[in-house]
Short mmCIF file of C-alpha atoms and ligand atoms in Angstrom, two decimals:
data_model
loop_
_atom_site.label_atom_id
_atom_site.label_comp_id
_atom_site.label_asym_id
_atom_site.label_seq_id
_atom_site.Cartn_x
_atom_site.Cartn_y
_atom_site.Cartn_z
CA MET A 1 146.66 42.44 100.80
CA THR A 2 144.52 43.99 98.08
CA THR A 3 140.81 44.60 98.24
CA SER A 4 140.16 41.87 95.69
CA GLN A 5 141.08 39.41 98.42
CA ALA A 6 138.49 40.90 100.73
CA ALA A 7 135.04 39.42 101.13
CA SER A 8 132.60 40.42 98.40
CA PRO A 9 129.31 42.10 99.23
CA THR A 10 126.85 39.48 100.41
CA THR A 11 124.69 39.51 97.31
CA SER A 12 124.37 37.03 94.49
CA PRO A 13 126.70 37.78 91.55
CA THR A 14 123.82 38.86 89.31
CA ALA A 15 121.97 41.18 91.68
CA THR A 16 123.04 44.82 91.95
CA PRO A 17 124.33 45.37 95.48
CA SER A 18 122.30 47.78 97.55
CA GLU A 19 123.78 50.92 99.12
CA GLN A 20 123.83 49.13 102.48
CA ASP A 21 125.74 46.16 101.00
CA LEU A 22 128.31 48.51 99.50
CA GLU A 23 128.67 50.41 102.72
CA ARG A 24 129.08 47.20 104.70
CA HIS A 25 131.74 46.03 102.27
CA PHE A 26 133.56 49.38 102.62
CA ASP A 27 133.39 49.17 106.43
CA GLU A 28 134.80 45.62 106.32
CA ILE A 29 137.78 46.70 104.21
CA ILE A 30 138.51 49.51 106.69
CA ALA A 31 138.06 47.21 109.71
CA ARG A 32 140.51 44.70 108.24
CA ASP A 33 143.11 47.42 107.62
CA GLN A 34 143.04 46.79 103.90
CA ARG A 35 143.15 49.51 101.24
CA ILE A 36 140.35 51.24 99.43
CA GLU A 37 141.22 51.52 95.73
CA PRO A 38 139.88 53.99 93.11
CA ARG A 39 137.49 51.39 91.61
CA ASP A 40 135.89 50.63 95.01
CA TRP A 41 132.64 52.11 96.24
CA MET A 42 133.24 54.68 98.97
CA PRO A 43 130.99 57.06 100.93
CA ASP A 44 130.76 60.59 99.53
CA GLY A 45 132.18 62.03 102.74
CA TYR A 46 135.25 59.77 102.53
CA ARG A 47 135.90 60.85 98.94
CA LYS A 48 135.41 64.54 99.73
CA THR A 49 137.61 64.42 102.83
CA LEU A 50 140.39 62.75 100.86
CA VAL A 51 140.15 65.14 97.92
CA ARG A 52 140.33 68.09 100.31
CA GLN A 53 143.25 66.65 102.26
CA ILE A 54 145.25 65.45 99.24
CA ALA A 55 144.69 68.71 97.31
CA GLN A 56 145.83 70.76 100.33
CA HIS A 57 148.82 68.50 100.65
CA ALA A 58 149.69 68.85 96.93
CA HIS A 59 149.33 72.65 97.10
CA SER A 60 151.63 72.73 100.15
CA GLU A 61 154.35 70.86 98.26
CA ILE A 62 154.11 73.25 95.31
CA ILE A 63 153.88 76.50 97.32
CA GLY A 64 156.58 75.10 99.63
CA MET A 65 159.08 75.31 96.77
CA GLN A 66 159.04 79.12 96.93
CA PRO A 67 160.69 79.98 100.27
CA GLU A 68 163.71 77.83 99.50
CA ALA A 69 163.91 78.43 95.75
CA ASN A 70 164.51 82.04 96.83
CA TRP A 71 168.03 80.95 97.87
CA ILE A 72 169.09 78.72 94.96
CA THR A 73 170.89 81.51 93.09
CA ARG A 74 172.61 82.65 96.29
CA ALA A 75 173.75 79.29 97.66
CA PRO A 76 177.23 79.63 99.24
CA SER A 77 178.82 76.78 97.23
CA LEU A 78 178.20 74.55 94.24
CA ARG A 79 177.57 71.62 96.62
CA ARG A 80 174.93 73.53 98.59
CA LYS A 81 173.34 74.71 95.35
CA ALA A 82 173.12 71.15 93.96
CA ILE A 83 171.57 69.87 97.20
CA LEU A 84 169.03 72.69 97.40
CA LEU A 85 168.11 72.38 93.74
CA ALA A 86 167.52 68.63 94.16
CA LYS A 87 165.40 69.25 97.24
CA VAL A 88 163.20 71.88 95.61
CA GLN A 89 162.74 69.62 92.57
CA ASP A 90 161.70 66.78 94.88
CA GLU A 91 158.95 69.02 96.29
CA ALA A 92 157.64 69.61 92.75
CA GLY A 93 157.56 65.83 92.29
CA HIS A 94 155.65 65.40 95.56
CA GLY A 95 153.06 67.88 94.35
CA LEU A 96 152.66 65.94 91.09
CA TYR A 97 152.23 62.53 92.78
CA LEU A 98 149.62 64.02 95.06
CA TYR A 99 147.66 65.77 92.28
CA SER A 100 147.63 62.40 90.51
CA ALA A 101 146.37 60.68 93.68
CA ALA A 102 143.55 63.26 93.90
CA GLU A 103 142.71 62.62 90.22
CA THR A 104 142.09 58.93 91.01
CA LEU A 105 139.20 60.19 93.19
CA GLY A 106 137.70 62.13 90.29
CA ALA A 107 139.18 65.54 91.15
CA ASP A 108 140.20 67.72 88.22
CA ARG A 109 143.77 69.00 88.19
CA THR A 110 142.95 72.33 86.50
CA GLU A 111 140.16 72.93 88.96
CA MET A 112 142.44 72.22 91.94
CA THR A 113 145.02 74.70 90.63
CA GLU A 114 142.30 77.31 90.13
CA LYS A 115 141.01 76.75 93.64
CA LEU A 116 144.51 77.28 95.01
CA ILE A 117 145.14 80.54 93.15
CA ASP A 118 141.64 81.83 93.99
CA SER A 119 142.22 81.03 97.69
CA ARG A 120 139.36 78.50 97.74
CA GLN A 121 141.68 75.71 98.86
CA LYS A 122 144.35 76.03 101.52
CA TYR A 123 147.97 75.00 101.87
CA SER A 124 150.19 74.61 104.93
CA SER A 125 150.49 77.77 107.04
CA ILE A 126 154.27 77.29 107.36
CA PHE A 127 155.05 78.45 103.83
CA ASN A 128 153.72 81.94 104.54
CA TYR A 129 156.82 82.84 106.54
CA PRO A 130 159.84 84.47 104.86
CA THR A 131 163.33 82.96 104.45
CA LEU A 132 165.73 85.69 105.57
CA ASN A 133 169.11 84.03 105.16
CA PHE A 134 170.79 80.75 104.24
CA ALA A 135 170.47 79.35 107.78
CA ASP A 136 166.71 79.30 107.09
CA VAL A 137 167.35 76.66 104.41
CA GLY A 138 168.94 74.44 107.06
CA VAL A 139 166.25 75.10 109.65
CA ILE A 140 163.46 74.41 107.13
CA GLY A 141 165.05 71.04 106.34
CA TRP A 142 165.50 70.22 110.01
CA LEU A 143 162.20 71.47 111.45
CA VAL A 144 159.73 71.82 108.57
CA ASP A 145 160.69 68.63 106.74
CA GLY A 146 161.09 66.98 110.17
CA ALA A 147 157.50 67.91 111.05
CA ALA A 148 156.38 66.77 107.59
CA ILE A 149 157.97 63.35 108.24
CA CYS A 150 156.10 63.01 111.58
CA ASN A 151 152.87 63.86 109.81
CA GLN A 152 153.46 61.74 106.73
CA VAL A 153 154.97 58.48 107.98
CA PRO A 154 151.60 57.37 109.44
CA LEU A 155 149.95 58.36 106.13
CA CYS A 156 151.88 55.50 104.48
CA ARG A 157 149.25 53.34 106.25
CA SER A 158 146.34 55.55 105.22
CA SER A 159 143.29 53.56 104.09
CA TYR A 160 143.26 55.04 100.56
CA GLY A 161 145.69 53.00 98.42
CA PRO A 162 147.04 55.61 95.96
CA TYR A 163 147.61 58.14 98.77
CA ALA A 164 149.36 55.61 101.02
CA ARG A 165 151.61 54.37 98.21
CA GLY A 166 152.51 57.91 97.14
CA MET A 167 153.47 58.65 100.72
CA VAL A 168 156.00 55.81 100.85
CA ARG A 169 158.16 57.41 98.18
CA ILE A 170 157.57 60.94 99.45
CA CYS A 171 158.71 59.98 102.95
CA LYS A 172 161.98 58.56 101.65
CA GLU A 173 162.72 61.89 99.98
CA GLU A 174 161.61 63.89 103.03
CA SER A 175 164.16 62.01 105.07
CA PHE A 176 166.92 63.25 102.72
CA HIS A 177 165.50 66.78 103.09
CA GLN A 178 165.65 66.59 106.84
CA ARG A 179 169.20 65.26 106.88
CA GLN A 180 170.57 67.82 104.41
CA GLY A 181 169.10 70.58 106.58
CA TYR A 182 170.58 69.19 109.78
CA GLU A 183 173.97 68.66 108.13
CA LEU A 184 173.96 72.27 106.88
CA LEU A 185 173.21 73.51 110.40
CA MET A 186 175.92 71.29 111.93
CA THR A 187 178.41 72.81 109.49
CA MET A 188 177.33 76.34 110.37
CA MET A 189 177.52 75.60 114.10
CA ARG A 190 181.17 74.56 113.63
CA GLY A 191 181.81 77.87 111.84
CA THR A 192 182.05 81.43 113.13
CA GLU A 193 180.15 83.03 116.00
CA GLU A 194 178.13 84.96 113.43
CA GLN A 195 177.11 81.73 111.71
CA ARG A 196 176.05 80.21 115.04
CA GLN A 197 173.91 83.28 115.66
CA MET A 198 172.30 82.92 112.24
CA VAL A 199 171.30 79.33 113.12
CA GLN A 200 169.90 80.40 116.51
CA ASP A 201 167.97 83.27 114.95
CA ALA A 202 166.46 81.01 112.26
CA THR A 203 165.55 78.42 114.93
CA ASP A 204 163.84 81.14 116.99
CA ARG A 205 161.74 82.21 114.00
CA TRP A 206 160.76 78.74 112.72
CA TRP A 207 160.16 76.77 115.94
CA TRP A 208 156.63 77.91 116.76
CA PRO A 209 155.35 77.93 113.16
CA SER A 210 156.68 74.34 112.85
CA LEU A 211 154.55 73.28 115.83
CA MET A 212 151.53 74.89 114.15
CA MET A 213 152.05 72.65 111.09
CA PHE A 214 150.24 69.84 112.92
CA GLY A 215 147.04 71.86 112.81
CA PRO A 216 144.70 73.06 115.56
CA PRO A 217 144.61 71.35 118.97
CA ASP A 218 142.46 68.20 119.16
CA HIS A 219 139.57 69.94 120.95
CA ASP A 220 139.39 72.40 118.04
CA SER A 221 139.79 69.89 115.19
CA PRO A 222 136.27 68.80 114.24
CA ASN A 223 137.23 66.47 111.33
CA THR A 224 139.80 64.39 113.18
CA ALA A 225 137.44 61.81 114.74
CA GLN A 226 135.82 60.89 111.41
CA SER A 227 139.17 60.83 109.59
CA MET A 228 140.53 58.45 112.21
CA GLU A 229 137.46 56.25 112.00
CA TRP A 230 138.04 56.00 108.25
CA LYS A 231 141.76 55.37 108.96
CA ILE A 232 142.75 58.24 106.67
CA LYS A 233 144.51 59.69 109.73
CA ARG A 234 146.17 57.39 112.27
CA HIS A 235 147.01 59.88 115.05
CA THR A 236 145.53 63.14 116.29
CA ASN A 237 147.21 66.52 115.73
CA ASP A 238 148.31 66.76 119.36
CA GLU A 239 149.78 63.23 119.36
CA LEU A 240 151.86 64.02 116.27
CA ARG A 241 152.95 67.39 117.67
CA GLN A 242 154.13 65.70 120.87
CA ARG A 243 156.04 63.11 118.88
CA PHE A 244 157.76 65.91 116.93
CA VAL A 245 158.74 67.79 120.09
CA ASP A 246 160.11 64.61 121.70
CA MET A 247 162.13 63.84 118.59
CA THR A 248 163.47 67.38 118.10
CA VAL A 249 164.62 68.40 121.60
CA PRO A 250 167.61 65.97 121.64
CA GLN A 251 168.49 67.07 118.09
CA ALA A 252 168.57 70.72 119.24
CA GLU A 253 170.85 69.72 122.12
CA ALA A 254 173.22 67.88 119.79
CA LEU A 255 173.26 70.91 117.52
CA GLY A 256 173.88 73.35 120.36
CA VAL A 257 170.87 75.64 119.78
CA THR A 258 168.21 76.68 122.28
CA LEU A 259 164.57 76.12 121.35
CA PRO A 260 162.70 79.38 122.10
CA ASP A 261 160.36 78.01 124.76
CA PRO A 262 161.14 78.53 128.48
CA GLU A 263 158.47 75.97 129.40
CA LEU A 264 160.10 73.17 127.47
CA ALA A 265 161.01 70.48 130.04
CA TRP A 266 161.10 66.70 130.32
CA ASN A 267 158.12 65.32 132.24
CA ASP A 268 159.11 62.02 133.83
CA GLU A 269 155.56 61.11 134.72
CA ARG A 270 154.24 61.54 131.17
CA GLY A 271 157.41 60.26 129.53
CA HIS A 272 157.27 63.25 127.18
CA TYR A 273 158.50 66.83 126.95
CA ASP A 274 156.10 69.50 128.19
CA PHE A 275 156.02 72.64 126.10
CA GLY A 276 154.48 76.11 126.19
CA GLU A 277 151.17 77.30 124.76
CA ILE A 278 151.08 77.86 120.99
CA ASP A 279 149.82 81.27 119.82
CA TRP A 280 146.71 80.00 118.04
CA SER A 281 145.62 83.52 117.11
CA GLU A 282 148.75 83.78 114.93
CA PHE A 283 147.92 80.41 113.35
CA LYS A 284 144.38 81.56 112.56
CA GLN A 285 145.65 84.79 111.05
CA VAL A 286 148.12 82.99 108.78
CA ILE A 287 145.60 80.31 107.76
CA SER A 288 143.03 82.96 106.86
CA GLY A 289 145.43 84.71 104.49
CA ASN A 290 147.07 87.32 106.72
CA GLY A 291 150.51 85.78 107.26
CA PRO A 292 153.67 87.67 106.30
CA CYS A 293 153.92 86.15 102.79
CA ASN A 294 150.43 84.82 101.83
CA ALA A 295 149.83 87.45 99.14
CA GLN A 296 153.34 87.09 97.71
CA ARG A 297 153.15 83.26 97.57
CA LEU A 298 149.80 83.25 95.77
CA ALA A 299 150.77 86.06 93.38
CA HIS A 300 153.89 84.11 92.44
CA ARG A 301 151.93 80.89 91.90
CA ARG A 302 149.34 82.75 89.81
CA ARG A 303 152.04 84.33 87.65
CA ALA A 304 153.76 80.96 87.12
CA HIS A 305 150.40 79.46 86.10
CA GLU A 306 149.75 82.26 83.59
CA ASP A 307 153.30 82.03 82.21
CA GLY A 308 152.78 78.30 81.68
CA ALA A 309 149.59 78.71 79.63
CA TRP A 310 151.45 78.27 76.31
CA VAL A 311 152.93 74.96 77.51
CA ARG A 312 149.50 73.59 78.40
CA GLU A 313 148.08 74.78 75.05
CA ALA A 314 150.97 73.23 73.12
CA ALA A 315 150.61 69.92 75.01
CA ALA A 316 146.86 69.83 74.33
CA ALA A 317 147.39 70.62 70.62
CA HIS A 318 150.06 67.90 70.39
CA ALA A 319 147.77 65.35 72.08
CA ALA A 320 144.86 66.30 69.76
CA LYS A 321 147.08 65.96 66.68
CA HIS A 322 148.19 62.50 67.78
CA SER A 323 144.70 61.24 68.60
CA HIS A 324 143.58 62.57 65.17
CA ALA A 325 146.49 60.73 63.50
CA ALA A 326 145.52 57.55 65.38
CA VAL A 327 141.94 57.51 64.01
CA SER A 328 142.75 58.53 60.43
FE1 FE2 B 1 157.68 67.27 100.17
FE1 FE2 B 2 160.52 68.11 101.84
#
């Protein structure tokens, strides 16, 4: 149902609705589980929260291309190269949909890019870890895209229309990413002992950072309550993390790898897997710019932005020429 089918503010058609009327109307749309659209009135905090979240999400998609693009030229076969190339291109597309979604809220694309390369806006901590061999490509698909799916499927029901709709398509592509990673790992596990060790080693390195992708624990996540009230977020960080663990443990068993957590065990009473304590000091270090690859990722993004200046200038000149031709 669209917002146009929702009740109008309770004012006569000619009177300008007051701030309270607009707010009440907004609250009613949220309460009915309908979507807020770009033309609708929304509280400043709602707009700011969404711009911050969507921009961070877009930056993560774009920066997230780097660790895997590192392996495109060294893929072990044409088939693996084609799959990886398609996956990395999908991530570029995700970034573009999300920048467009942020633009519907009045955010400026150039400004968002500048904020990213000046470290004024963040991106997911996971992309600050290095990819050491081709098994990492498989493990990223399995765990990192798997965690992204857990995070993003509920966002398809986010209260902001353009974000929710963008997520529907993104999630379909993420599911391909996850499956290509798992299939690559299955193939390696049927290979040599050395290949099996590569998969285990990559799993050991990526498991804990994948759990950190869901963000800080609920008691240390001050924005969660408001985001859930606005139905931007549908589940807390800890709920999503638990869902990911429950989903991944049987997959690890089927694959034949050991997840690097001695405390990982099924808890019959809770109906969930228990798992060990996450090293939150590492998370804080990586988020504040001190992860293994933060400087390298940003330097690369900055260089790509500078190298692309001529394209932006040419596109602007072309657009100006055409608008001039249209008026004359
Ligand atoms: Fe993506
Ligand atoms: Fe992905």
